[in-house]
Short mmCIF file of C-alpha atoms in Angstrom, two decimals:
data_model
loop_
_atom_site.label_atom_id
_atom_site.label_comp_id
_atom_site.label_asym_id
_atom_site.label_seq_id
_atom_site.Cartn_x
_atom_site.Cartn_y
_atom_site.Cartn_z
CA MET A 63 -23.28 -36.72 -36.89
CA LEU A 64 -19.64 -36.02 -35.99
CA ASN A 65 -17.36 -38.42 -37.78
CA THR A 66 -13.98 -39.27 -36.25
CA LEU A 67 -11.49 -41.93 -37.19
CA LYS A 68 -8.10 -43.14 -36.04
CA SER A 69 -7.20 -44.12 -39.57
CA LEU A 70 -4.58 -45.97 -41.55
CA ARG A 71 -6.07 -44.91 -44.88
CA GLY A 72 -8.00 -41.70 -44.37
CA MET A 73 -11.32 -39.95 -44.77
CA VAL A 74 -13.26 -38.24 -47.56
CA THR A 75 -16.28 -36.00 -47.84
CA ALA A 76 -18.33 -34.98 -50.87
CA PRO A 77 -21.81 -33.53 -51.48
CA HIS A 78 -23.12 -36.83 -52.90
CA HIS A 79 -22.76 -40.08 -50.97
CA LEU A 80 -21.87 -42.12 -54.07
CA ALA A 81 -18.90 -39.85 -54.72
CA SER A 82 -17.77 -40.28 -51.11
CA GLN A 83 -18.00 -44.04 -51.54
CA ALA A 84 -15.89 -43.81 -54.70
CA GLY A 85 -13.17 -42.00 -52.78
CA LEU A 86 -13.39 -44.42 -49.88
CA SER A 87 -12.98 -47.41 -52.19
CA VAL A 88 -9.73 -45.96 -53.54
CA LEU A 89 -8.42 -45.48 -50.00
CA ARG A 90 -9.38 -49.09 -49.22
CA ASP A 91 -7.38 -50.23 -52.24
CA GLY A 92 -4.27 -48.42 -51.02
CA GLY A 93 -4.67 -45.08 -52.79
CA ASN A 94 -3.80 -41.75 -51.25
CA ALA A 95 -5.84 -38.59 -50.82
CA VAL A 96 -5.10 -37.26 -54.31
CA GLU A 97 -6.17 -40.48 -55.99
CA ALA A 98 -9.28 -40.65 -53.83
CA ALA A 99 -10.12 -37.06 -54.76
CA VAL A 100 -9.81 -37.78 -58.48
CA ALA A 101 -12.18 -40.73 -58.08
CA MET A 102 -14.64 -38.44 -56.27
CA ALA A 103 -14.27 -35.74 -58.91
CA ALA A 104 -15.12 -38.20 -61.65
CA ALA A 105 -18.06 -39.65 -59.73
CA LEU A 106 -19.45 -36.20 -58.95
CA ALA A 107 -19.40 -35.33 -62.64
CA VAL A 108 -21.78 -38.26 -63.17
CA VAL A 109 -24.01 -38.37 -60.08
CA TYR A 110 -24.38 -34.59 -59.61
CA PRO A 111 -24.62 -33.35 -63.22
CA HIS A 112 -26.69 -30.30 -62.28
CA MET A 113 -23.76 -29.03 -60.20
CA ASN A 114 -20.64 -29.97 -62.18
CA SER A 115 -19.28 -31.79 -65.23
CA ILE A 116 -16.07 -32.79 -66.96
CA GLY A 117 -17.02 -29.89 -69.24
CA GLY A 118 -16.26 -27.37 -66.49
CA ASP A 119 -13.25 -25.98 -64.60
CA SER A 120 -11.55 -27.07 -61.37
CA PHE A 121 -9.10 -25.88 -58.72
CA TRP A 122 -7.10 -27.92 -56.24
CA LEU A 123 -5.05 -27.40 -53.09
CA ILE A 124 -2.87 -30.39 -52.21
CA ALA A 125 -0.85 -30.41 -49.00
CA GLU A 126 2.04 -32.79 -48.55
CA PRO A 127 2.38 -34.38 -45.10
CA GLU A 128 4.08 -31.77 -42.92
CA GLY A 129 5.19 -29.90 -46.01
CA LYS A 130 4.42 -27.88 -49.11
CA VAL A 131 0.96 -26.90 -50.29
CA HIS A 132 0.54 -27.20 -54.07
CA GLY A 133 -2.00 -25.38 -56.20
CA VAL A 134 -3.65 -26.57 -59.40
CA SER A 135 -5.51 -24.04 -61.52
CA ALA A 136 -7.49 -25.79 -64.24
CA VAL A 137 -9.37 -22.90 -65.79
CA GLY A 138 -10.06 -22.74 -69.49
CA ALA A 139 -9.52 -19.56 -71.48
CA ALA A 140 -11.83 -17.86 -73.94
CA ALA A 141 -11.74 -19.33 -77.43
CA ALA A 142 -9.71 -17.59 -80.13
CA ASN A 143 -12.96 -16.92 -81.99
CA ALA A 144 -14.74 -15.56 -78.91
CA SER A 145 -14.32 -11.95 -79.94
CA LEU A 146 -16.41 -8.85 -79.46
CA ASP A 147 -17.25 -9.03 -83.17
CA LEU A 148 -18.76 -12.50 -82.74
CA TYR A 149 -21.34 -11.18 -80.31
CA ALA A 150 -21.89 -7.92 -82.18
CA GLN A 151 -22.68 -9.88 -85.35
CA ALA A 152 -25.22 -11.86 -83.35
CA GLY A 153 -26.87 -8.61 -82.25
CA LEU A 154 -25.89 -9.13 -78.61
CA GLU A 155 -24.81 -6.49 -76.10
CA THR A 156 -24.09 -9.08 -73.40
CA ILE A 157 -23.04 -12.71 -73.51
CA PRO A 158 -26.09 -14.97 -73.07
CA TRP A 159 -26.20 -17.14 -69.95
CA ARG A 160 -27.24 -20.24 -71.88
CA GLY A 161 -26.61 -21.82 -75.26
CA PRO A 162 -23.58 -22.21 -77.55
CA LEU A 163 -22.40 -18.59 -77.31
CA ALA A 164 -22.23 -19.06 -73.54
CA ALA A 165 -20.02 -22.13 -74.13
CA ASN A 166 -17.11 -19.93 -75.15
CA THR A 167 -14.24 -21.19 -72.96
CA VAL A 168 -12.24 -24.41 -72.86
CA ALA A 169 -13.18 -26.87 -70.09
CA GLY A 170 -10.24 -27.24 -67.72
CA THR A 171 -11.47 -29.87 -65.25
CA ILE A 172 -9.78 -32.90 -66.80
CA SER A 173 -6.45 -31.09 -66.99
CA GLY A 174 -6.81 -30.45 -63.25
CA TRP A 175 -7.11 -34.17 -62.57
CA GLU A 176 -4.03 -34.75 -64.72
CA ALA A 177 -1.99 -32.08 -62.91
CA ALA A 178 -3.04 -33.40 -59.49
CA LEU A 179 -2.06 -36.97 -60.38
CA ALA A 180 1.31 -35.72 -61.66
CA LEU A 181 2.15 -35.01 -58.00
CA VAL A 182 1.69 -38.71 -57.13
CA ASP A 183 4.47 -41.27 -57.55
CA ASN A 184 3.15 -44.27 -59.51
CA PRO A 185 -0.54 -43.36 -59.32
CA MET A 186 -3.20 -46.04 -59.59
CA PRO A 187 -4.37 -46.81 -63.14
CA LEU A 188 -6.92 -44.37 -64.53
CA GLY A 189 -9.29 -47.24 -65.15
CA ARG A 190 -9.37 -47.88 -61.41
CA LEU A 191 -9.81 -44.23 -60.46
CA LEU A 192 -12.65 -43.74 -62.96
CA ARG A 193 -14.25 -47.13 -62.29
CA ASP A 194 -17.11 -45.97 -60.09
CA ALA A 195 -17.90 -42.99 -62.30
CA ILE A 196 -18.10 -45.24 -65.36
CA HIS A 197 -20.36 -47.67 -63.51
CA HIS A 198 -22.76 -44.94 -62.38
CA ALA A 199 -22.90 -43.44 -65.87
CA GLU A 200 -23.72 -46.83 -67.40
CA ALA A 201 -26.05 -48.26 -64.73
CA GLY A 202 -27.70 -44.94 -63.94
CA VAL A 203 -28.19 -42.92 -60.78
CA VAL A 204 -31.32 -41.83 -58.96
CA VAL A 205 -32.21 -38.20 -59.60
CA THR A 206 -32.07 -36.30 -56.31
CA ALA A 207 -34.68 -33.85 -55.07
CA GLY A 208 -32.27 -30.98 -55.74
CA GLY A 209 -31.53 -32.18 -59.25
CA ALA A 210 -35.22 -32.54 -60.06
CA GLU A 211 -35.98 -29.09 -58.66
CA ILE A 212 -33.32 -27.49 -60.85
CA ALA A 213 -34.45 -29.44 -63.93
CA ARG A 214 -37.99 -28.18 -63.34
CA ASP A 215 -37.14 -24.58 -62.47
CA LYS A 216 -34.68 -24.11 -65.34
CA ASP A 217 -36.61 -26.11 -67.95
CA ALA A 218 -37.82 -23.12 -69.95
CA GLU A 219 -34.31 -21.75 -70.49
CA LEU A 220 -32.62 -25.11 -71.11
CA ARG A 221 -35.00 -27.36 -73.03
CA ASP A 222 -34.21 -25.89 -76.46
CA VAL A 223 -30.43 -25.72 -76.00
CA PHE A 224 -28.37 -27.99 -78.25
CA GLY A 225 -28.29 -31.57 -76.94
CA TYR A 226 -30.00 -30.85 -73.63
CA ALA A 227 -33.42 -32.43 -74.14
CA GLU A 228 -32.08 -35.75 -75.42
CA LEU A 229 -30.34 -36.44 -72.11
CA PHE A 230 -32.09 -34.38 -69.45
CA ARG A 231 -35.63 -34.10 -70.76
CA PRO A 232 -36.90 -37.57 -71.67
CA GLY A 233 -40.58 -36.65 -72.07
CA GLY A 234 -40.29 -33.72 -69.69
CA PRO A 235 -38.06 -32.39 -66.90
CA LEU A 236 -36.27 -35.03 -64.82
CA GLN A 237 -38.31 -36.25 -61.88
CA GLU A 238 -37.06 -37.07 -58.39
CA GLY A 239 -36.44 -40.79 -58.14
CA ALA A 240 -36.03 -41.31 -61.89
CA ILE A 241 -32.97 -43.22 -63.13
CA LEU A 242 -30.58 -41.08 -65.17
CA LYS A 243 -28.27 -43.07 -67.44
CA GLN A 244 -25.44 -41.38 -69.34
CA PRO A 245 -24.01 -43.98 -71.77
CA ALA A 246 -22.16 -41.46 -73.94
CA LEU A 247 -20.42 -40.02 -70.87
CA ALA A 248 -19.52 -43.55 -69.75
CA ARG A 249 -17.86 -44.16 -73.12
CA THR A 250 -15.95 -40.89 -72.80
CA LEU A 251 -14.68 -41.80 -69.34
CA ARG A 252 -13.58 -45.21 -70.66
CA ARG A 253 -11.72 -43.51 -73.50
CA LEU A 254 -9.98 -41.21 -71.01
CA ALA A 255 -8.99 -44.22 -68.94
CA GLU A 256 -7.58 -45.97 -72.02
CA THR A 257 -5.91 -43.08 -73.83
CA GLY A 258 -4.99 -40.76 -70.95
CA LEU A 259 -6.46 -37.54 -69.60
CA ALA A 260 -4.56 -35.42 -72.14
CA SER A 261 -6.70 -36.98 -74.87
CA PHE A 262 -9.52 -34.68 -73.80
CA TYR A 263 -7.50 -31.86 -75.41
CA ARG A 264 -5.43 -33.56 -78.10
CA GLY A 265 -6.25 -36.58 -80.27
CA GLU A 266 -9.36 -38.39 -81.48
CA LEU A 267 -11.46 -37.72 -78.39
CA ALA A 268 -10.60 -34.02 -78.56
CA ASN A 269 -11.63 -34.00 -82.23
CA ASP A 270 -14.98 -35.57 -81.34
CA ILE A 271 -15.52 -32.95 -78.65
CA ALA A 272 -14.60 -30.10 -80.98
CA ARG A 273 -16.83 -31.43 -83.76
CA ASP A 274 -19.89 -31.43 -81.50
CA LEU A 275 -19.02 -27.97 -80.17
CA GLU A 276 -18.92 -26.71 -83.76
CA LYS A 277 -22.29 -28.33 -84.51
CA ALA A 278 -23.74 -26.65 -81.43
CA GLY A 279 -22.45 -23.25 -82.55
CA SER A 280 -19.78 -22.81 -79.87
CA PRO A 281 -16.66 -20.82 -80.81
CA VAL A 282 -14.36 -23.36 -79.06
CA SER A 283 -12.15 -25.05 -81.68
CA PRO A 284 -9.69 -27.98 -81.79
CA ALA A 285 -6.86 -25.45 -81.60
CA ASP A 286 -8.31 -24.00 -78.40
CA LEU A 287 -8.48 -27.43 -76.82
CA ALA A 288 -4.96 -28.31 -77.93
CA ALA A 289 -3.52 -25.10 -76.52
CA HIS A 290 -4.96 -25.64 -73.04
CA ARG A 291 -2.78 -26.55 -70.04
CA ALA A 292 -3.52 -26.48 -66.34
CA THR A 293 -1.10 -24.40 -64.28
CA THR A 294 0.36 -25.08 -60.83
CA PRO A 295 0.65 -21.71 -59.10
CA ARG A 296 1.83 -21.30 -55.55
CA PRO A 297 -1.36 -20.88 -53.49
CA LEU A 298 -2.17 -17.62 -51.77
CA SER A 299 -1.67 -17.66 -48.01
CA ALA A 300 -2.46 -15.51 -45.00
CA ALA A 301 -1.41 -15.79 -41.37
CA ILE A 302 -3.92 -15.41 -38.55
CA ARG A 303 -3.49 -15.84 -34.81
CA ASP A 304 -3.54 -19.66 -34.72
CA ALA A 305 -3.09 -20.86 -38.30
CA GLN A 306 -1.69 -20.37 -41.77
CA LEU A 307 -4.52 -20.16 -44.30
CA TYR A 308 -4.34 -21.17 -47.96
CA ASN A 309 -6.53 -20.51 -50.96
CA MET A 310 -6.35 -20.31 -54.75
CA THR A 311 -4.80 -17.59 -56.85
CA PRO A 312 -6.63 -15.40 -59.41
CA PRO A 313 -8.68 -15.60 -61.51
CA THR A 314 -10.51 -17.02 -58.47
CA GLN A 315 -11.85 -15.01 -55.54
CA GLY A 316 -9.49 -16.85 -53.18
CA ILE A 317 -8.01 -13.53 -52.05
CA ALA A 318 -11.45 -12.48 -50.83
CA SER A 319 -11.81 -15.62 -48.72
CA LEU A 320 -8.43 -14.99 -47.11
CA LEU A 321 -9.07 -11.28 -46.62
CA ILE A 322 -12.34 -11.95 -44.77
CA LEU A 323 -10.61 -14.18 -42.25
CA ALA A 324 -7.56 -11.91 -41.92
CA LEU A 325 -9.78 -8.90 -41.23
CA PHE A 326 -12.04 -10.75 -38.81
CA ASP A 327 -8.93 -11.91 -36.95
CA ARG A 328 -8.45 -8.23 -36.06
CA LEU A 329 -12.01 -7.74 -34.74
CA ALA A 330 -13.52 -8.40 -31.32
CA ALA A 331 -16.11 -11.16 -30.98
CA ASP A 332 -16.97 -13.25 -27.92
CA GLU A 333 -19.36 -15.93 -29.13
CA ALA A 334 -20.21 -17.89 -32.23
CA ASP A 335 -23.20 -16.61 -34.20
CA GLY A 336 -23.68 -13.58 -31.99
CA PHE A 337 -23.99 -10.05 -33.37
CA GLU A 338 -20.26 -9.32 -33.26
CA HIS A 339 -19.50 -12.55 -35.11
CA VAL A 340 -22.09 -12.25 -37.86
CA HIS A 341 -21.87 -8.47 -38.29
CA GLY A 342 -18.07 -8.61 -38.21
CA LEU A 343 -17.85 -11.26 -40.90
CA VAL A 344 -20.46 -9.55 -43.09
CA GLU A 345 -18.60 -6.25 -42.90
CA ALA A 346 -15.26 -7.99 -43.53
CA THR A 347 -16.90 -9.58 -46.57
CA LYS A 348 -17.84 -6.17 -47.92
CA GLN A 349 -14.28 -4.89 -47.58
CA ALA A 350 -12.90 -8.04 -49.20
CA PHE A 351 -15.38 -7.92 -52.08
CA LEU A 352 -14.55 -4.28 -52.79
CA ILE A 353 -10.89 -5.27 -53.15
CA ARG A 354 -11.79 -8.35 -55.21
CA ASP A 355 -14.05 -6.48 -57.61
CA ARG A 356 -11.50 -3.73 -58.09
CA TYR A 357 -8.49 -5.88 -58.85
CA VAL A 358 -9.10 -9.61 -59.42
CA GLY A 359 -9.33 -11.24 -62.83
CA ASP A 360 -7.03 -13.03 -65.24
CA PRO A 361 -3.61 -12.70 -63.54
CA ALA A 362 -2.08 -11.79 -66.91
CA TYR A 363 -4.04 -8.52 -66.81
CA MET A 364 -3.92 -7.72 -63.08
CA THR A 365 -2.10 -4.63 -61.86
CA VAL A 366 -1.56 -5.74 -58.24
CA ASP A 367 0.12 -8.68 -56.51
CA PRO A 368 -2.57 -10.42 -54.43
CA GLN A 369 -0.05 -12.13 -52.15
CA ALA A 370 1.62 -8.80 -51.45
CA MET A 371 -1.75 -7.41 -50.38
CA LEU A 372 -2.26 -10.32 -47.99
CA ASP A 373 1.24 -9.78 -46.57
CA ASP A 374 0.70 -6.04 -46.06
CA GLY A 375 -0.16 -5.74 -42.37
CA ASP A 376 -0.78 -2.00 -42.65
CA LEU A 377 -3.30 -2.51 -45.44
CA LEU A 378 -5.11 -5.21 -43.47
CA ASP A 379 -5.17 -2.96 -40.41
CA ARG A 380 -6.67 -0.11 -42.46
CA LEU A 381 -9.32 -2.37 -43.98
CA ALA A 382 -10.22 -3.77 -40.57
CA GLY A 383 -10.27 -0.26 -39.15
CA ALA A 384 -12.80 0.75 -41.81
CA ILE A 385 -15.30 -1.71 -40.30
CA ASP A 386 -17.77 -0.01 -37.97
CA PRO A 387 -18.55 -2.41 -35.09
CA ASP A 388 -22.10 -1.10 -34.82
CA THR A 389 -23.16 0.05 -38.29
CA ALA A 390 -23.42 -1.69 -41.65
CA LEU A 391 -21.71 -0.30 -44.73
CA PRO A 392 -24.35 0.40 -47.41
CA TRP A 393 -24.23 -2.42 -49.91
CA PRO A 394 -25.64 -1.90 -53.41
CA GLN A 395 -23.29 -4.33 -55.16
CA MET A 396 -24.86 -7.30 -56.90
CA ALA A 397 -23.61 -10.88 -56.59
CA ASN A 398 -22.64 -13.54 -59.07
CA PRO A 399 -24.54 -16.85 -59.16
CA GLY A 400 -22.90 -20.21 -59.44
CA ASP A 401 -23.25 -23.95 -58.98
CA THR A 402 -20.33 -26.01 -57.87
CA VAL A 403 -19.14 -29.03 -55.88
CA TRP A 404 -16.47 -29.00 -53.18
CA PHE A 405 -14.89 -32.25 -52.01
CA GLY A 406 -11.99 -33.15 -49.78
CA ALA A 407 -9.75 -36.02 -48.73
CA ILE A 408 -7.12 -36.62 -46.05
CA ASP A 409 -5.10 -39.82 -45.95
CA GLY A 410 -3.40 -41.59 -43.10
CA GLU A 411 0.00 -40.05 -43.94
CA GLY A 412 -1.46 -36.57 -43.48
CA ARG A 413 -1.74 -35.68 -47.17
CA ALA A 414 -4.75 -33.38 -47.66
CA VAL A 415 -6.78 -32.30 -50.69
CA SER A 416 -9.29 -29.47 -50.97
CA ALA A 417 -10.83 -29.38 -54.45
CA ILE A 418 -13.68 -27.76 -56.30
CA GLN A 419 -15.15 -28.10 -59.78
CA SER A 420 -18.02 -26.41 -61.52
CA THR A 421 -19.92 -25.56 -64.69
CA TYR A 422 -20.78 -22.10 -63.25
CA PHE A 423 -24.60 -22.07 -63.54
CA GLU A 424 -26.67 -25.15 -62.83
CA LEU A 425 -26.14 -27.41 -65.87
CA GLY A 426 -23.73 -24.85 -67.27
CA SER A 427 -24.50 -23.52 -70.73
CA GLY A 428 -27.06 -26.28 -71.20
CA VAL A 429 -25.10 -27.50 -74.22
CA VAL A 430 -24.75 -31.30 -74.08
CA LEU A 431 -22.41 -32.85 -76.63
CA PRO A 432 -24.21 -35.93 -78.04
CA GLU A 433 -21.12 -37.90 -79.06
CA THR A 434 -19.40 -37.60 -75.68
CA GLY A 435 -22.23 -36.81 -73.23
CA ILE A 436 -20.38 -33.78 -71.87
CA ILE A 437 -22.25 -30.82 -70.38
CA TRP A 438 -20.29 -27.69 -71.31
CA GLN A 439 -19.83 -24.86 -68.85
CA ASN A 440 -20.96 -21.25 -69.24
CA ARG A 441 -18.17 -19.71 -67.15
CA GLY A 442 -17.36 -17.39 -70.06
CA ALA A 443 -20.82 -15.86 -69.83
CA SER A 444 -19.41 -13.80 -66.98
CA PHE A 445 -17.15 -11.88 -69.37
CA ARG A 446 -18.07 -8.26 -70.10
CA LEU A 447 -18.42 -7.31 -73.77
CA ALA A 448 -16.02 -4.42 -73.45
CA PRO A 449 -12.63 -3.67 -75.01
CA ASP A 450 -10.90 -3.23 -71.65
CA GLY A 451 -11.38 -3.31 -67.91
CA TRP A 452 -12.40 -5.89 -65.35
CA ASN A 453 -13.25 -9.32 -66.80
CA ALA A 454 -13.46 -7.96 -70.35
CA LEU A 455 -13.77 -10.59 -73.06
CA LYS A 456 -10.54 -11.17 -74.94
CA PRO A 457 -9.58 -14.33 -76.87
CA GLY A 458 -7.29 -16.37 -74.64
CA CYS A 459 -8.35 -14.52 -71.49
CA LYS A 460 -9.34 -16.48 -68.38
CA PRO A 461 -12.69 -15.53 -66.81
CA PHE A 462 -13.16 -14.49 -63.20
CA HIS A 463 -14.05 -17.44 -60.99
CA THR A 464 -16.06 -17.64 -57.79
CA LEU A 465 -14.52 -21.09 -57.19
CA ASN A 466 -11.99 -21.31 -54.38
CA PRO A 467 -10.90 -24.31 -52.30
CA ALA A 468 -9.63 -23.61 -48.77
CA MET A 469 -7.10 -25.16 -46.44
CA ALA A 470 -5.49 -24.33 -43.10
CA ARG A 471 -2.45 -25.53 -41.13
CA PHE A 472 -2.92 -24.82 -37.45
CA ASN A 473 0.01 -23.95 -35.21
CA ASP A 474 -0.77 -27.01 -33.09
CA GLY A 475 -0.25 -29.40 -36.01
CA ARG A 476 -3.83 -29.88 -37.24
CA ILE A 477 -4.54 -29.59 -40.95
CA MET A 478 -7.99 -28.66 -42.24
CA ALA A 479 -9.43 -28.96 -45.75
CA TYR A 480 -12.75 -27.20 -46.22
CA GLY A 481 -14.96 -25.50 -48.77
CA THR A 482 -18.39 -25.17 -50.30
CA MET A 483 -20.36 -24.52 -53.44
CA GLY A 484 -22.40 -21.35 -53.73
CA GLY A 485 -20.90 -18.64 -55.94
CA GLU A 486 -20.58 -15.42 -53.95
CA GLY A 487 -21.53 -17.35 -50.83
CA GLN A 488 -18.36 -19.46 -50.94
CA PRO A 489 -16.08 -17.03 -49.04
CA GLN A 490 -18.90 -16.25 -46.60
CA THR A 491 -19.67 -19.88 -45.79
CA GLN A 492 -15.97 -20.68 -45.53
CA ALA A 493 -15.59 -17.84 -43.05
CA ALA A 494 -18.60 -18.93 -41.00
CA LEU A 495 -17.60 -22.56 -40.60
CA PHE A 496 -13.88 -21.84 -40.12
CA THR A 497 -14.35 -19.21 -37.42
CA ARG A 498 -16.94 -21.31 -35.62
CA TYR A 499 -14.50 -24.21 -35.48
CA SER A 500 -11.21 -22.36 -35.07
CA ARG A 501 -11.96 -19.27 -33.00
CA PHE A 502 -14.99 -20.38 -31.00
CA GLY A 503 -14.27 -24.08 -30.59
CA MET A 504 -17.50 -25.34 -32.13
CA PRO A 505 -17.43 -29.03 -33.12
CA LEU A 506 -16.74 -29.48 -36.81
CA GLN A 507 -20.09 -30.98 -37.85
CA GLN A 508 -21.98 -28.38 -35.82
CA ALA A 509 -19.97 -25.64 -37.53
CA VAL A 510 -21.23 -26.91 -40.92
CA THR A 511 -24.81 -27.61 -39.82
CA ALA A 512 -25.39 -24.35 -37.93
CA PRO A 513 -27.46 -21.63 -39.65
CA ARG A 514 -25.72 -19.54 -42.27
CA TRP A 515 -26.04 -16.23 -44.03
CA LEU A 516 -25.39 -14.82 -47.47
CA LEU A 517 -24.81 -11.22 -48.44
CA GLY A 518 -26.09 -10.76 -51.98
CA LYS A 519 -28.01 -12.55 -54.69
CA THR A 520 -29.10 -16.19 -54.61
CA TRP A 521 -30.24 -18.36 -57.52
CA GLY A 522 -32.90 -16.56 -59.50
CA ALA A 523 -33.12 -13.58 -57.11
CA GLU A 524 -31.95 -10.05 -57.81
CA SER A 525 -31.87 -8.62 -54.27
CA ALA A 526 -28.60 -7.81 -52.50
CA THR A 527 -30.06 -8.29 -49.03
CA LEU A 528 -28.39 -10.00 -46.09
CA LYS A 529 -30.13 -13.37 -46.19
CA LEU A 530 -30.13 -15.56 -43.08
CA GLU A 531 -31.50 -18.99 -42.44
CA ASP A 532 -34.31 -18.78 -39.90
CA ARG A 533 -32.56 -20.69 -37.11
CA PHE A 534 -30.51 -18.00 -35.39
CA GLU A 535 -31.54 -16.52 -32.05
CA PRO A 536 -34.43 -14.16 -32.92
CA GLY A 537 -32.77 -11.21 -31.23
CA LEU A 538 -29.92 -11.34 -33.74
CA TYR A 539 -32.19 -10.30 -36.60
CA ASP A 540 -33.32 -7.18 -34.71
CA ARG A 541 -29.75 -6.18 -33.86
CA LEU A 542 -28.67 -6.61 -37.47
CA ARG A 543 -31.59 -4.50 -38.70
CA THR A 544 -30.80 -1.82 -36.13
CA ALA A 545 -27.22 -1.76 -37.43
CA GLY A 546 -28.52 -1.05 -40.92
CA HIS A 547 -28.48 -4.49 -42.53
CA ASP A 548 -31.29 -5.23 -44.97
CA VAL A 549 -32.25 -8.56 -43.38
CA GLU A 550 -34.20 -11.22 -45.27
CA LEU A 551 -35.10 -14.54 -43.63
CA MET A 552 -34.93 -17.77 -45.59
CA ALA A 553 -35.88 -21.39 -44.95
CA PRO A 554 -34.12 -23.02 -41.97
CA PHE A 555 -32.07 -25.27 -44.28
CA THR A 556 -31.63 -24.05 -47.85
CA SER A 557 -29.21 -25.01 -50.63
CA ALA A 558 -28.90 -21.30 -51.40
CA MET A 559 -26.39 -21.29 -48.53
CA GLY A 560 -24.19 -23.81 -50.31
CA HIS A 561 -23.15 -27.40 -49.71
CA ALA A 562 -20.18 -27.23 -47.36
CA GLY A 563 -17.81 -29.86 -46.04
CA ALA A 564 -14.68 -30.09 -43.93
CA LEU A 565 -11.99 -32.52 -42.80
CA VAL A 566 -9.46 -32.08 -39.99
CA ARG A 567 -6.49 -34.32 -39.21
CA HIS A 568 -5.07 -34.03 -35.71
CA PRO A 569 -1.39 -34.56 -34.82
CA ASP A 570 -2.21 -37.92 -33.20
CA GLY A 571 -3.65 -39.21 -36.50
CA VAL A 572 -7.32 -38.81 -35.61
CA ILE A 573 -9.34 -37.51 -38.57
CA GLU A 574 -12.75 -35.90 -38.22
CA GLY A 575 -15.09 -34.96 -41.03
CA ALA A 576 -18.31 -33.11 -41.64
CA THR A 577 -20.83 -33.02 -44.47
CA ASP A 578 -23.67 -30.62 -45.12
CA PRO A 579 -27.27 -31.65 -44.33
CA ARG A 580 -28.27 -29.26 -47.13
CA SER A 581 -26.67 -31.66 -49.64
CA ASP A 582 -26.89 -35.36 -50.52
CA GLY A 583 -23.41 -35.94 -49.19
CA ALA A 584 -21.62 -38.19 -46.75
CA VAL A 585 -18.38 -38.53 -44.84
CA ALA A 586 -16.63 -41.86 -45.42
CA GLY A 587 -13.50 -43.18 -43.76
CA TRP A 588 -11.41 -46.28 -43.30
#
């Protein structure tokens, strides 16, 4: 369903309907898009625990009405004790994906909320913004089909991890339709509301968090928590024929998302979801990922300026020129998995938020802190146990992130906030829905609902094929195979393609929104 609204307050979208309702209620009470987004972020951490948590990281783009676009980078660094020696002494050659040694970075999400609210004059009380999240944690939420599937499929690798079984395995894996209550998390959210968001990192709450991390065997210490701060970098941007695009700075893959669209802007394509469209975006993805994997990581260790690359028209022309319009570039590279939530808000003044938060894998490291009910991320499991080079583990180093929220200001005055979960699929899904809407004039909801593709690995799979949902015109698959793509068909609607969403505000004040039928989400407006 296409959702449009001539609004005084605004519109929100999130991959779980209860989170959308939390954002809507803030708008109804006079809040703006940033405040609504914080309410959604908190609710999502409760109602979608298999996808995100306050023990993860987050990134935000916040556009002022007719003005500046702010960035918030809330990514936690590797603990001071997360050294190569720590893993060598444990007899490990790689960082494990689960367990306490995977929980080796600070969780930045809460600092992201704090930094976002710092941009608001006289924000609503935290107790109001966290109200719905606290209620859902106390009263319980119904386990979704997707949550139950993940609990079942990942049970063997999670059930023995510190703290996991007590919350997520009451007599066995969570079942669809069961009621999940999280009283410890509710108490933590109340404490945050009473003592401030900074108390997650400094003070009694931080000490409780650190004590449980130590009991679990995580290297994250009170000093690591106390040292953490979110940053507010200027977002990356790229100009295309009809819009200015924005995305997040490293250590995210935001540059890849922008490169894909900048390169495709230079290619010929006549229709949405035809061969030129799909092949062109897939090949632009390959060029963008080659750049990303060569250069992107903790900005403190990068040797190139990502914005300068996006501003270099000659470089973009060369990369676009390297794309063969008829033949696929061989693609042996493997993808990174990831589980995430994207959510967005636009208020009646034209303020827009595109935000994303994650624990990396589904249910993160699997470590659940019993005192606070927090699921801790495993983002640091992506580090390489190497002394130097791309994404090498170093104490205090920020890990590479697949997370990247997207935004666009069109030349005609529209503003668009959009994004998705899905690890390596995030830039690809962003590119698909944006080009459908922007270049080919497809209605916004149709652009999100239409079949999608993913170059690379999905959850639990090791193949680097070009995976497509089985709803495209059949002739497209043959043309892609003829061009050299290793085509693999998937279910017509699959969460492997991410949970996308989008909002657009028009110059006349009309707001339209879209949510993904692959998720449990909703658009809500008032």
